[in-house]
Structure formats: C-alpha cells, structure tokens
Tab-separated table of C-alpha atoms in Angstrom:
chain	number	residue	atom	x	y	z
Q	21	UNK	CA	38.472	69.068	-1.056
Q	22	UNK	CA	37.746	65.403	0.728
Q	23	UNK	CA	39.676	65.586	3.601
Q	24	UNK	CA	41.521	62.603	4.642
Q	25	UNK	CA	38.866	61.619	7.539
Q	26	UNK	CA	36.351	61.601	4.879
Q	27	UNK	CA	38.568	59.370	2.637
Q	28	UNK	CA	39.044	56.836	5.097
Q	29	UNK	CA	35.274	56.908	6.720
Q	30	UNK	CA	34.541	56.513	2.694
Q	31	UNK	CA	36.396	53.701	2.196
Q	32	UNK	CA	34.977	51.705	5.415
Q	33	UNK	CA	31.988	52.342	4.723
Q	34	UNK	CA	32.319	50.496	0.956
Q	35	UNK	CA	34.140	47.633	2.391
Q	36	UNK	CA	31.370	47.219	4.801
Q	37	UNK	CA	28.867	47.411	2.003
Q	38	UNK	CA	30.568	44.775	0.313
Q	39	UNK	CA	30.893	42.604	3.107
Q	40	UNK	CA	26.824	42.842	4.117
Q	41	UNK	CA	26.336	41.890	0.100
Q	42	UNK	CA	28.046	38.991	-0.001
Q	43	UNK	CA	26.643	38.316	3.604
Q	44	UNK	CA	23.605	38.334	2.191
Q	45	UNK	CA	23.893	36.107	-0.920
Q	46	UNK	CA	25.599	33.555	0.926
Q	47	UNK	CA	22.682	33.302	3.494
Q	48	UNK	CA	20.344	33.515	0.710
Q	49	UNK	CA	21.925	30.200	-0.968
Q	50	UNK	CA	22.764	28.248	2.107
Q	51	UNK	CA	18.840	28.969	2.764
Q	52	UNK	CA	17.957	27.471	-0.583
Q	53	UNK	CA	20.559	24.600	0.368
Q	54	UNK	CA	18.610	23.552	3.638
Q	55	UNK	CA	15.489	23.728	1.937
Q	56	UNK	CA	16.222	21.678	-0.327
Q	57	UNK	CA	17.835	19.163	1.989
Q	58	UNK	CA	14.607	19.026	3.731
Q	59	UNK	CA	12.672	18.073	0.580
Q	60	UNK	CA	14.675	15.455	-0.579
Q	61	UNK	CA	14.473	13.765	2.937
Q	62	UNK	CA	10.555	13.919	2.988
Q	63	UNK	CA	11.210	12.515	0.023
Q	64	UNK	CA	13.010	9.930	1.176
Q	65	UNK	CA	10.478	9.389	3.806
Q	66	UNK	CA	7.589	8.857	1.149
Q	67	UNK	CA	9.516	6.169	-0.824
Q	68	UNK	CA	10.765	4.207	1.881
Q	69	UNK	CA	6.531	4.114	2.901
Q	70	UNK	CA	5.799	3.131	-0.785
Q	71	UNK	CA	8.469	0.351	-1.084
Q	72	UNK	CA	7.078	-1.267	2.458
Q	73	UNK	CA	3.817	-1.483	0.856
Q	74	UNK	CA	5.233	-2.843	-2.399
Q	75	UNK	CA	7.535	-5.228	-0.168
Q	76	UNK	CA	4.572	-6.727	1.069
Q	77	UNK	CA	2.891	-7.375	-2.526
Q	78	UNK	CA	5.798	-9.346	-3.345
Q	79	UNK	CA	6.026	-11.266	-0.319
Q	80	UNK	CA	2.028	-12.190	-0.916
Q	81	UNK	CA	2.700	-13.041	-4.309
Q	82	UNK	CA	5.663	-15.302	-3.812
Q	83	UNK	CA	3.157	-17.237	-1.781
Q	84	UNK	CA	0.368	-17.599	-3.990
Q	85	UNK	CA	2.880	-18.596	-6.620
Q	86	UNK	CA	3.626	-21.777	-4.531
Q	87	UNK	CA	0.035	-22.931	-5.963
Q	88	UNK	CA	1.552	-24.052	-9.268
Q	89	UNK	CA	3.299	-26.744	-7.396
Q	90	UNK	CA	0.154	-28.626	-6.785
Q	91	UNK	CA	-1.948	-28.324	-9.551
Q	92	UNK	CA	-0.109	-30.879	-12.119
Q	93	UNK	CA	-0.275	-33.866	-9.318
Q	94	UNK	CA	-3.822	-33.382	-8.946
Q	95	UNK	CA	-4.169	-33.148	-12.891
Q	96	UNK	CA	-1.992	-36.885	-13.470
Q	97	UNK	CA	-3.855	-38.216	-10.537
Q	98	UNK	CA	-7.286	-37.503	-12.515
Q	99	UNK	CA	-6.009	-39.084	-15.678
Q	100	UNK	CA	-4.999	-42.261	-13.536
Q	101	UNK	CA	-8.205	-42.457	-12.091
Q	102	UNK	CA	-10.191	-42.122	-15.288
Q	103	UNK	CA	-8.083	-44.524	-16.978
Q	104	UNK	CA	-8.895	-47.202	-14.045
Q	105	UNK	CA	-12.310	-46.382	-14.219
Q	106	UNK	CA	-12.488	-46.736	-18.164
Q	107	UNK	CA	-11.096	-50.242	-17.473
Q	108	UNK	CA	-13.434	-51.556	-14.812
Q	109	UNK	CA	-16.328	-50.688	-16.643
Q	110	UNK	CA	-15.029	-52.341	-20.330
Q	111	UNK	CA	-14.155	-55.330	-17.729
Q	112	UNK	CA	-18.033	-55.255	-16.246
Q	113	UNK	CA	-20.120	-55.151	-19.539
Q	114	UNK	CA	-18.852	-58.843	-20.131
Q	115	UNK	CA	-20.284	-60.149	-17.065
Q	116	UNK	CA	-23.674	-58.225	-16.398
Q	117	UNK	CA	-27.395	-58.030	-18.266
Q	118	UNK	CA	-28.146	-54.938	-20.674
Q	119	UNK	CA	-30.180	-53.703	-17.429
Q	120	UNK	CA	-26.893	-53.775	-15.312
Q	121	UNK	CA	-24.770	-52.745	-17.568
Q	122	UNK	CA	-27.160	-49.374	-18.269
Q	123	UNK	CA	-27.363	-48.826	-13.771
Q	124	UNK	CA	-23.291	-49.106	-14.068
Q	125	UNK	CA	-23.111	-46.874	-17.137
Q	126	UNK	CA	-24.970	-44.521	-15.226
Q	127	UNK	CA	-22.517	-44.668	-12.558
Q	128	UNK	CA	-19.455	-44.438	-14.251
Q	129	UNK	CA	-21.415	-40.919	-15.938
Q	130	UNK	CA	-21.175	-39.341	-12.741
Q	131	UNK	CA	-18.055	-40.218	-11.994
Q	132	UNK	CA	-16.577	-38.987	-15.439
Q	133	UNK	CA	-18.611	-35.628	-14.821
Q	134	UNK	CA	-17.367	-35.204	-11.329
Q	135	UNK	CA	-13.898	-35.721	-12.631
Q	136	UNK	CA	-14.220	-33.429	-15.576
Q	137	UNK	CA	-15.522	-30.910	-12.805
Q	138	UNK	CA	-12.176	-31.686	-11.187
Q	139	UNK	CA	-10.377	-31.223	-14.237
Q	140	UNK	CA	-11.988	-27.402	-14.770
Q	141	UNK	CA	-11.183	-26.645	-11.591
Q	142	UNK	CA	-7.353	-27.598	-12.350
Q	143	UNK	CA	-7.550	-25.482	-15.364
Q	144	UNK	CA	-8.805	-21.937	-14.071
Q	145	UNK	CA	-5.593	-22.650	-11.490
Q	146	UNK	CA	-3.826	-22.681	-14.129
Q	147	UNK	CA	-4.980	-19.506	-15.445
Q	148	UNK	CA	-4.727	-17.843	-12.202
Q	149	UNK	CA	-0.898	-18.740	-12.024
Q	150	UNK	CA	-0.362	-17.137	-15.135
Q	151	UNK	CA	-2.553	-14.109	-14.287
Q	152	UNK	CA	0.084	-14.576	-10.630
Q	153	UNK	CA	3.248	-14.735	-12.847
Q	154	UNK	CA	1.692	-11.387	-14.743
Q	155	UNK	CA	0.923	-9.418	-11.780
Q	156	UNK	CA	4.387	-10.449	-10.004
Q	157	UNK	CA	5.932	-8.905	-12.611
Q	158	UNK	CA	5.037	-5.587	-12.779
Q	159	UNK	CA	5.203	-6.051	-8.599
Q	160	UNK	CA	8.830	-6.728	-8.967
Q	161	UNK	CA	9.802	-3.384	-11.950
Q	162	UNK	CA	7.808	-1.425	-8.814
Q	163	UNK	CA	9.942	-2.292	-6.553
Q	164	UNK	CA	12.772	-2.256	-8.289
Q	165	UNK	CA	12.082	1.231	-9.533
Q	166	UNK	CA	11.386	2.237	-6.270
Q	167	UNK	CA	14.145	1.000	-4.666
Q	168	UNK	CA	16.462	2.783	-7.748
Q	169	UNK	CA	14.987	5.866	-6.837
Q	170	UNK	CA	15.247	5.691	-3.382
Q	171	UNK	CA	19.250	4.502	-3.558
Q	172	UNK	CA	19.649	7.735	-5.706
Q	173	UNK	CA	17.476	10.147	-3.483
Q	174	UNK	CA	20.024	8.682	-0.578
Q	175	UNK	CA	23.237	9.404	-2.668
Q	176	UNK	CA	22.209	12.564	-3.707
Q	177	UNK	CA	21.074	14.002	-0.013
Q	178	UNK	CA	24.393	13.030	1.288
Q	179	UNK	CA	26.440	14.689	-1.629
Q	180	UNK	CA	23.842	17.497	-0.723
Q	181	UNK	CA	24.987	17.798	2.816
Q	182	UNK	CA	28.654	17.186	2.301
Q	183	UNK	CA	28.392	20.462	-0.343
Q	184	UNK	CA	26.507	22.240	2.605
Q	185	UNK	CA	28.825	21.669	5.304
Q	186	UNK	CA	31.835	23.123	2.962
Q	187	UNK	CA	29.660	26.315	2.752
Q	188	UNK	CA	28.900	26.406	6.283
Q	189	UNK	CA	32.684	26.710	6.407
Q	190	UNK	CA	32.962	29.297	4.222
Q	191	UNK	CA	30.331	31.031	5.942
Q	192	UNK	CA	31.823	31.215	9.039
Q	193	UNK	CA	35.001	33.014	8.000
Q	194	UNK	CA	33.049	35.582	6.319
Q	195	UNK	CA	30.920	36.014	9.690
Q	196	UNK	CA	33.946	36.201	11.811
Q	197	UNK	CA	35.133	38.878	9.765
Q	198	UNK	CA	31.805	40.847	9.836
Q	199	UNK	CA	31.892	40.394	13.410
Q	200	UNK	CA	35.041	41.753	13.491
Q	201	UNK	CA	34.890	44.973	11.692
Q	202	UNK	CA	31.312	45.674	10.057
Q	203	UNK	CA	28.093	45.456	12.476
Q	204	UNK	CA	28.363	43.249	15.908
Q	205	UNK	CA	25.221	42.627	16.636
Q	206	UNK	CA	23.581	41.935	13.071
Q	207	UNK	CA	26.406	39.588	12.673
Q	208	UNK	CA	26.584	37.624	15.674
Q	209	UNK	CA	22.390	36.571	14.731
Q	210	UNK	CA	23.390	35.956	11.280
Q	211	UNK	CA	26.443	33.350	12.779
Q	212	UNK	CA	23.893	31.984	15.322
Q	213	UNK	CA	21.482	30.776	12.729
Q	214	UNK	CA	24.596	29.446	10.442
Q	215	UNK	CA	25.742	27.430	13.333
Q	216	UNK	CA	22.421	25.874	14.219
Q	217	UNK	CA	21.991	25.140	10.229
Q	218	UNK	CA	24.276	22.402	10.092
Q	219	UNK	CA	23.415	20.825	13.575
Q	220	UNK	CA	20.017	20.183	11.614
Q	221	UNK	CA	21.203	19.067	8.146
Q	222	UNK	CA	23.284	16.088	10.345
Q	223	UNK	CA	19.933	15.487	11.898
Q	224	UNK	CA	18.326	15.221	8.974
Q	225	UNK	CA	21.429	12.657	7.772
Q	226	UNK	CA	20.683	10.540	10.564
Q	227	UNK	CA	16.975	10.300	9.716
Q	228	UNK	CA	17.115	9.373	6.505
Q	229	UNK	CA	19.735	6.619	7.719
Q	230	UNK	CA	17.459	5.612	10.441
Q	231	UNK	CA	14.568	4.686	7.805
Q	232	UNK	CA	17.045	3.139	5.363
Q	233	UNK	CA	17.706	0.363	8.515
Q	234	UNK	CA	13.740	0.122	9.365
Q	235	UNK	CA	13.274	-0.601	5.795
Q	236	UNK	CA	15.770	-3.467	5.732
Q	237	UNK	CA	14.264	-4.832	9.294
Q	238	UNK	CA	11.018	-5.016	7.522
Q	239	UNK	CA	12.375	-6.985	4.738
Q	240	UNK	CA	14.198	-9.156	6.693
Q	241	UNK	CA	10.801	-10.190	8.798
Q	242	UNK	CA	8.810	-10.559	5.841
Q	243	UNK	CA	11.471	-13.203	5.145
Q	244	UNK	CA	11.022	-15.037	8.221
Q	245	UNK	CA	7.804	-15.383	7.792
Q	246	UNK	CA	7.436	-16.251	4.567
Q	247	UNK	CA	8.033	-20.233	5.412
Q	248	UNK	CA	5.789	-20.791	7.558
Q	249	UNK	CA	2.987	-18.926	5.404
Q	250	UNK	CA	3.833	-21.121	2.505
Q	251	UNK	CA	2.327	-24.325	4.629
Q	252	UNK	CA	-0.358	-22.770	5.687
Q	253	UNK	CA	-1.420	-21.927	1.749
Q	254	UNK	CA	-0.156	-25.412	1.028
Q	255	UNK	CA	-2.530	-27.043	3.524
Q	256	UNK	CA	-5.313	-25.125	2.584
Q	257	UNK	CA	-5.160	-25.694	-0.968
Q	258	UNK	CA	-5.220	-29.466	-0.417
Q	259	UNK	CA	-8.141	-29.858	1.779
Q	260	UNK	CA	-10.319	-26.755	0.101
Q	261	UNK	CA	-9.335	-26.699	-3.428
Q	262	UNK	CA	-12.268	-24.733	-4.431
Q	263	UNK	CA	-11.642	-22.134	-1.346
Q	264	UNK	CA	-8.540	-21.831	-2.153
Q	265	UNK	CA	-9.462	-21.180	-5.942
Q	266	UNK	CA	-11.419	-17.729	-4.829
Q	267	UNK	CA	-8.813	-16.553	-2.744
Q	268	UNK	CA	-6.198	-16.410	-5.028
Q	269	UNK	CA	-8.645	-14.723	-7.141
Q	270	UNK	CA	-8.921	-11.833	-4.448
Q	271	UNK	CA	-5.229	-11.573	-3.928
Q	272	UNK	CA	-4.670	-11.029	-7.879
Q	273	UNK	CA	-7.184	-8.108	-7.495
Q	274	UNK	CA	-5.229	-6.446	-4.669
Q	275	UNK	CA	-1.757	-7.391	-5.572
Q	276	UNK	CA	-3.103	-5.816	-8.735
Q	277	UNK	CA	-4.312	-3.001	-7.211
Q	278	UNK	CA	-1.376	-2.694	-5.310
Q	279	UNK	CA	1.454	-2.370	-7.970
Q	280	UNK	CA	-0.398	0.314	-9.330
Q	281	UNK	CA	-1.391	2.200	-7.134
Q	282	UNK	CA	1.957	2.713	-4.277
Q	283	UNK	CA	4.000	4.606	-6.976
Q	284	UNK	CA	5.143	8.142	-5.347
Q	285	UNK	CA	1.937	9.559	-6.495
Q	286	UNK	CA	-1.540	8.448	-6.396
Q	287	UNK	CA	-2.971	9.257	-10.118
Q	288	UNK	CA	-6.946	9.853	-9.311
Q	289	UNK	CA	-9.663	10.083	-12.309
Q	290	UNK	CA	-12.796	11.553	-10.356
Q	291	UNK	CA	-16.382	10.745	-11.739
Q	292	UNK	CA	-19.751	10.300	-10.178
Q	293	UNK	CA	-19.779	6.710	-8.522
Q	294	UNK	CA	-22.951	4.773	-7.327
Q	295	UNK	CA	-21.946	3.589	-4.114
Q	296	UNK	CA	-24.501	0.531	-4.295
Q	297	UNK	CA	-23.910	-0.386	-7.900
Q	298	UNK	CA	-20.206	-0.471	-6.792
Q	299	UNK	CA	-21.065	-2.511	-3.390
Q	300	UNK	CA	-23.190	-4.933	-5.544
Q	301	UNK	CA	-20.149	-5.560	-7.668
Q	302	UNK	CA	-17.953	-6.451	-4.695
Q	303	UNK	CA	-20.632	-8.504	-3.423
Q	304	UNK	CA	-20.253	-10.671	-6.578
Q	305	UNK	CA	-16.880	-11.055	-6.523
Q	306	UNK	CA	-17.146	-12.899	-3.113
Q	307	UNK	CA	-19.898	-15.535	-4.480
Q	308	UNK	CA	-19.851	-18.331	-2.354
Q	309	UNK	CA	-19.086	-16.169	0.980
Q	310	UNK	CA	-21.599	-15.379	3.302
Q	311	UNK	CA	-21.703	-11.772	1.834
Q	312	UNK	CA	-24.994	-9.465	2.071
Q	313	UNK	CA	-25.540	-6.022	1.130
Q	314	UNK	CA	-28.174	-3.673	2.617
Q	315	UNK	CA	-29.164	-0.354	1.561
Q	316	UNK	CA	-31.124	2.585	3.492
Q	317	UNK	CA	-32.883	4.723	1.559
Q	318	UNK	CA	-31.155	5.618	-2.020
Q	319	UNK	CA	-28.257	7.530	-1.417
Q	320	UNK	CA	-26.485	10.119	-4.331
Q	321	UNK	CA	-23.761	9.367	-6.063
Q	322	UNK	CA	-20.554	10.149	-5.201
Q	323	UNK	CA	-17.780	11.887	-6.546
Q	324	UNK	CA	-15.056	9.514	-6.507
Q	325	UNK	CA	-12.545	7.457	-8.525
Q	326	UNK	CA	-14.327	3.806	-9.106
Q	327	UNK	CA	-11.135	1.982	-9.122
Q	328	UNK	CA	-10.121	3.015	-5.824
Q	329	UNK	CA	-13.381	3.095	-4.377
Q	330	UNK	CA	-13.852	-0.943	-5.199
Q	331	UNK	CA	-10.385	-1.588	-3.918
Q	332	UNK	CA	-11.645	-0.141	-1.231
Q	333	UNK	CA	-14.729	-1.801	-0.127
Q	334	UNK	CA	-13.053	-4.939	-1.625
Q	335	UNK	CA	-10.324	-4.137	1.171
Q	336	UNK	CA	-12.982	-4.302	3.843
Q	337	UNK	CA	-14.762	-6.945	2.713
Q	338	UNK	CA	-11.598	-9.451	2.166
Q	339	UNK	CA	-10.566	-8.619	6.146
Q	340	UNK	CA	-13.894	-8.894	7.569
Q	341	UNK	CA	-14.134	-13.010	6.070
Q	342	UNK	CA	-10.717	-13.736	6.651
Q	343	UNK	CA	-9.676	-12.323	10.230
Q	344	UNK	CA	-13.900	-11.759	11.517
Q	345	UNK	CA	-15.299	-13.942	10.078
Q	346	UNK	CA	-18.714	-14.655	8.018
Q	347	UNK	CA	-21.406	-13.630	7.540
Q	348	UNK	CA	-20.613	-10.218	6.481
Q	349	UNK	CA	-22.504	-6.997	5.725
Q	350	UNK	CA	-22.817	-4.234	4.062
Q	351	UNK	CA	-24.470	-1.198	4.522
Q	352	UNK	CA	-24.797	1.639	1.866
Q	353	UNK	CA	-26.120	4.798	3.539
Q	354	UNK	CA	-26.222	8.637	3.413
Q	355	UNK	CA	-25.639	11.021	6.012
Q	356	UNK	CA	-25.566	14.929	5.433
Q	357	UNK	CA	-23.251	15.166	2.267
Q	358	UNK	CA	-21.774	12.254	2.815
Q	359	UNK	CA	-22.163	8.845	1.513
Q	360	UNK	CA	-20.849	5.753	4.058
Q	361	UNK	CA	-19.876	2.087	3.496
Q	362	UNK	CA	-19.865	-0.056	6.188
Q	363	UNK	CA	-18.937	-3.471	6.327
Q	364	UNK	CA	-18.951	-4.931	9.548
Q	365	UNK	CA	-18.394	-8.495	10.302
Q	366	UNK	CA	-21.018	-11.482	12.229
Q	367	UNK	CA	-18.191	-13.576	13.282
Q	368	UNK	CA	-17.471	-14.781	16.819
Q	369	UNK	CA	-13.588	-14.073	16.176
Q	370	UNK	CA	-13.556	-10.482	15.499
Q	371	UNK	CA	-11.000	-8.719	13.938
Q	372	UNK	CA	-7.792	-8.412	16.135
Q	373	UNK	CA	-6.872	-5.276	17.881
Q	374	UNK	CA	-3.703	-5.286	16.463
Q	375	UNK	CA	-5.500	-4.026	12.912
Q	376	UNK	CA	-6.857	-1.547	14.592
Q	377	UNK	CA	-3.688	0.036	16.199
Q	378	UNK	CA	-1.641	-0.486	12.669
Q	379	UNK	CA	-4.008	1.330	10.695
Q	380	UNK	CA	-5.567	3.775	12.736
Q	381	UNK	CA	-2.976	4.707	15.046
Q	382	UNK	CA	0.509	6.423	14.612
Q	383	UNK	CA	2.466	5.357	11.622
Q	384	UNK	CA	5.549	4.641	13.928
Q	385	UNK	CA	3.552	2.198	16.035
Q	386	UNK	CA	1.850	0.909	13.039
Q	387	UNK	CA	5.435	-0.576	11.905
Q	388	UNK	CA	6.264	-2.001	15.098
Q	389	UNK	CA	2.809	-3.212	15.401
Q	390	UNK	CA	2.625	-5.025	11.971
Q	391	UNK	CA	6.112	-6.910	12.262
Q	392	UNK	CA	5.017	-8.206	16.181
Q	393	UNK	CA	1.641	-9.127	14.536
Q	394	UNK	CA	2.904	-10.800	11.310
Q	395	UNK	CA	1.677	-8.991	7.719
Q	396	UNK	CA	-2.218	-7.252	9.575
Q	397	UNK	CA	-3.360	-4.192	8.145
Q	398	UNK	CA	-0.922	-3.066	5.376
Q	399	UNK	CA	-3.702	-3.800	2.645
Q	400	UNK	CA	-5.983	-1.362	5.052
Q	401	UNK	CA	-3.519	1.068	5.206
Q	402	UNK	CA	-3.020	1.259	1.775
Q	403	UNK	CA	-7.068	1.767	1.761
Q	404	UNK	CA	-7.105	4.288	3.950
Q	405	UNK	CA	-4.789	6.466	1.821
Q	406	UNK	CA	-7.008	5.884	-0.726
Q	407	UNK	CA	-9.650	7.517	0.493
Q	408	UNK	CA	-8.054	10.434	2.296
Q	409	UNK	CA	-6.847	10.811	-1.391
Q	410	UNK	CA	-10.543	11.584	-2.450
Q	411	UNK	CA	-11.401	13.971	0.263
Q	412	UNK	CA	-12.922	11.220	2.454
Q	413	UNK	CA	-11.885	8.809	5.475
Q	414	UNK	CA	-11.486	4.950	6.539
Q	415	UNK	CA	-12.736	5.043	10.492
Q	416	UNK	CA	-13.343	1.440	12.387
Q	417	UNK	CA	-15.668	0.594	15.755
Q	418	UNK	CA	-15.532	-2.184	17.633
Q	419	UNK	CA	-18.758	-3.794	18.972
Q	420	UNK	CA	-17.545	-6.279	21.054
Q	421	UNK	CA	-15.752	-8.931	19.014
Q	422	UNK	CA	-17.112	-7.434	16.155
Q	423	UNK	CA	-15.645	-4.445	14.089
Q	424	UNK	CA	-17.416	-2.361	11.280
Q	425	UNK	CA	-14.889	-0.341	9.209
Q	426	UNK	CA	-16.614	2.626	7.523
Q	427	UNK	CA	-15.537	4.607	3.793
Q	428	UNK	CA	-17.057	8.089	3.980
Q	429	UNK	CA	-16.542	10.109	0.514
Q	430	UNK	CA	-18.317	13.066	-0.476
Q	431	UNK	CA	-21.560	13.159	-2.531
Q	432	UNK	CA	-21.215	13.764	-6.012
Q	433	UNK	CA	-23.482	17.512	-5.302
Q	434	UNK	CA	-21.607	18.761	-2.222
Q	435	UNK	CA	-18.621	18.450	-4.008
Q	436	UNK	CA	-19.768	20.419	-7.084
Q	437	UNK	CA	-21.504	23.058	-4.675
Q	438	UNK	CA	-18.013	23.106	-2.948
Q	439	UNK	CA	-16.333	23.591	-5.811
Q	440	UNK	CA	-18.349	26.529	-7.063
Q	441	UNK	CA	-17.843	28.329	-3.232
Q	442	UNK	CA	-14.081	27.932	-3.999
Q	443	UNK	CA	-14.608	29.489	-7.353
C-alpha cells in the first residue's frame, strides 16, 4: 500500500514536473522572440543604409534634370541667328562681284556648320534628359520600395516587442511561482535572464528609432543643399556646354548603377574579367579628360562581376577629375594572387580628407562626416561595398595632395584553386 507520505511526495513531485515543462517552453519561445527581434532590427539597420544611398541618387538626379531648362533657349537662339545670317548674305550678293560673293559664301559655310555643330550638341541633351527622366524613375520605385519596406519592418518590430513584453509578464508569474515552491536556485537564473530580456528588446526599440531620425536628418540636408547645387550646374552648363554634356553622361552611368544595385541584396554574376580590357573601356568613356592608362606586365584575369567592377573603376576615375584633379592615371598591375587598380590623381588640389574619413573610416563618422562636408564619398562607399562583395577591397593613400585609391580582387586562378581547397 502507498502510504500517505508517498502520496503527497508523489504528487509534488508531478506538479513540479509540470511547472519545469512549461518553464521550459516558455523560455524556449521568448528565446525565439528575442531572436527574432534582433533580426528584424539589423534589418532595419540595412535598409535605412540602402535608402541613404538611394536618397542621394535622387537628390543627384533632380539636379541634372534642371538641364532641360536650358537647352530649348539655346535651340530658338540658333534658329534666330541662322535666320539673320540667311538674310545678310541674300542682302550681300546684290552688292558684291562673283569673287566676293564666293569669299562670303565661304564664310557664311562655316558659320552654318558651326551652328549645325551647335544644334547636335542641343540634340544629344536632349537625349540625355530623356535617358535622366528614365533613370529617375526607376530611382524614385527604389526608394519608394525601400522606404515601404522599411515603414513595415518598423511597424512590425514594435508589434514584435509589445507581444514580447506581454510574455515577459507572463513569464514572471510562472517564475515567481517556481521560485516559490519547485527549485530556488534554477529558478532565480532562469528569472534573472527574463528580466534582463526585456531591458534589451527596449534597447533595441530605441535603436531602431534612433536611425529612423538620422535618416530624416539626412534627407532634410540633402534638401538644403540642393539650391545652391542647382546654380552651380546651371553656371556650368552655360559657360561649358560641351563639359557639361560628358558629365551628365557619367552621372546617368552611376545613378544607373546606383538604382540597381542598393536594393537589400547585392545580386553578383561572377566570370573571368580582364582588368585592362575593362580599364581601357573606362578610359573611353572619359574622352576628352586627361585620362591615361598604364599597365605592368600582363596581369590574369580576374574573377569578378564586370558590371560592378566598371562601376567601380568608373567610381575612381569620376572622383579623381572632379575633386583631384587631371591628369589622371591608371595603373593595372598584379601582385601575388591579386590583381590591383589604381587610379591616382596629378592634380595640385587633391582629393579632400573628408573622402577619406567618410569612406574609409567608421560608418557612424562617415554620416556625420558627409552631411558637414556636403554629398563626398557616398558614390565611393557604395564602391567599396562592391568590392568587399567580390572577395576584394577599396584602400586609398595619400601622397601629399595627391591620393591613389586602389580595387584589389582576386585572380581568376586563385579563386578556382581556392575553391577546390574548400571542396
């Protein structure tokens, strides 16, 4: 016969075996819970990065697309001018000999072929500004799907921690009773780590809060500057039509690039590159800049995605003319398994330091950098992801006033022999 001692030691013992069950479970989902917080503020973290970058596409493009205002005065002033000329010369013929009539025929050629010249010139602006109206869009659905996501990423981690806190709650009665009756010391760990889990899901609140407001102070400076940035494109597209012409060719390539390429994830097609083929094609693209390309010895390919690797160098390139200054070169070499692009600029300016401290710094300082600064270094830090992306690096040295920023990506063999080791 169970004696009545045994009965009730019995029946403890299966009420504390219930108790440490559901213990367990519930510490097992709050667990999950918290992860799960974490990740979708990382998350968080990661858009907030990609719609800064996209941000700043948008701001570059609503400049360029100031261009279009221009463009038709120049075009009616043209016509005006040919139509005056067309007169003169009908006016002339009456009045001159066959021999000065040909001299002023002559004259009136060059002028019509200078003005036709004029007239192209007009018309491949025009084509850019559709080619800008084309790329602005797809900039804008980015951000707009970015900034979707990110409002629903923010909704959802708060509902997140208001569900967590009610468990926490829970929790905590069914610790206090543990503690109470079951196993002291287990349970007072077990309420130790429940109480310090929803200390850090409030931190974790305030974070993601925190980059919500840097994100709108970004905006808001990009805004501010935007004016002033207008004039200065305005200004230089009157006096330097034709230097204007190539760099809004440049910025279509990297707002391009851009709006493709700062989703959440970086979609990479790897192949074997040649790095001077590739260099050479840059090179072109910058005809009429004091661009020159140098290669030692004949490096290997290397194994790389081609579209990021000319954004890239194109990258390097654009910011060594426009804050160096020219002549610029480049330098294809190989070192080890390794192959290295350098571009380093011949200008008296040099690069300022501020670049250097946005891009190759901390990311925090890199913000506050960038907005004291005004727009330097968010195409290069876009470039750098790039090629950290591909297994390789973006480093910088400054000689001087100079600066030579340097891709290194793996050579199309060391990464195949690496691969195998893996294997």
């Amino acid at each position: 016969m169970i004696t009545r001692g045994r009965r009730s030691a019995l029946f403890i013992s299966m009420v504390g075996g219930i108790a440490l069950f559901v213990l367990a479970v519930t510490v097992f989902t709050v667990a999950i819970q918290a992860r799960r917080v974490s990740t979708e503020a990382e998350s968080a973290v990661e858009l907030i990065e990609d719609l800064r970058l996209v941000s700043v596409a948008r701001s570059e493009m609503a400049i360029a697309s100031q261009l279009q205002f221009v463009a038709p005065e120049q075009e009616e002033l043209i016509i005006a001018t040919l139509g005056n000329a067309a007169d003169a010369q009908d006016a002339a013929s009456e009045r001159l000999d066959d021999h000065e009539i040909e001299t002023v025929q002559r004259a009136f050629d060059r002028f019509a072929a200078a003005m036709e010249s004029q007239t192209e010139t007009i018309s491949r602006t025009d084509a850019s500004e559709q080619e800008l109206i084309a790329v602005e869009q797809v900039t804008a659905n980015t951000f707009d799907a970015l900034s979707t996501e990110l409002r629903a990423r923010q909704e959802e981690t708060v509902e997140l921690l208001r569900n967590a806190n009610d468990l926490m709650n829970t929790v905590g009665m069914i610790s206090t009773f543990v503690v109470a009756f079951v196993v002291p010391s287990a349970a007072l760990y077990v309420f130790e780590a429940l109480r310090r889990t929803p200390r850090r899901m409030r931190e974790l609140h305030l974070e993601v809060e925190q980059i919500h407001n840097r994100s709108q102070a970004i905006a808001t400076a990009m805004q501010q500057e935007l004016a002033s940035m207008r004039l200065q494109l305005f200004s230089a597209r009157v006096q330097d039509p034709e230097s204007s012409d190539r760099q809004v060719k440049r910025s279509l390539l990297r707002l391009d690039h851009m709006a493709t390429m700062n989703g959440a994830k970086q979609q990479l097609s790897f192949s074997s590159v040649e790095p001077v083929e590739i260099s050479r094609e840059v090179q072109e693209r910058f005809a009429g800049e004091e661009v020159s390309l140098h290669v030692a010895d004949k490096p290997a390919p290397m194994m790389a995605d081609p579209v990021h690797v000319a954004f890239i160098v194109h990258e390097l390139v654009s910011n060594a003319i426009n804050h160096g200054g020219a002549p610029v070169r480049i330098v294809v070499s190989q070192h080890e398994d390794h192959i290295r692009i350098a571009v380093a600029d011949e200008g008296e300016r040099g690069m300022p330091s501020v670049v250097d401290n946005a891009v190759f710094e901390e990311r925090e300082y890199a913000l506050r950098s960038n907005l004291a600064s005004g727009r330097y270094g968010f195409g290069l830090i876009a470039a750098r992801r790039s090629a950290q992306a591909m297994a390789g690096d973006l480093s910088h040295e400054r000689i001087e006033n100079r600066t030579v920023l340097t891709l290194a990506l793996p050579a199309a063999i060391a990464a195949k022999e690496s691969g195998r080791r893996a294997a």
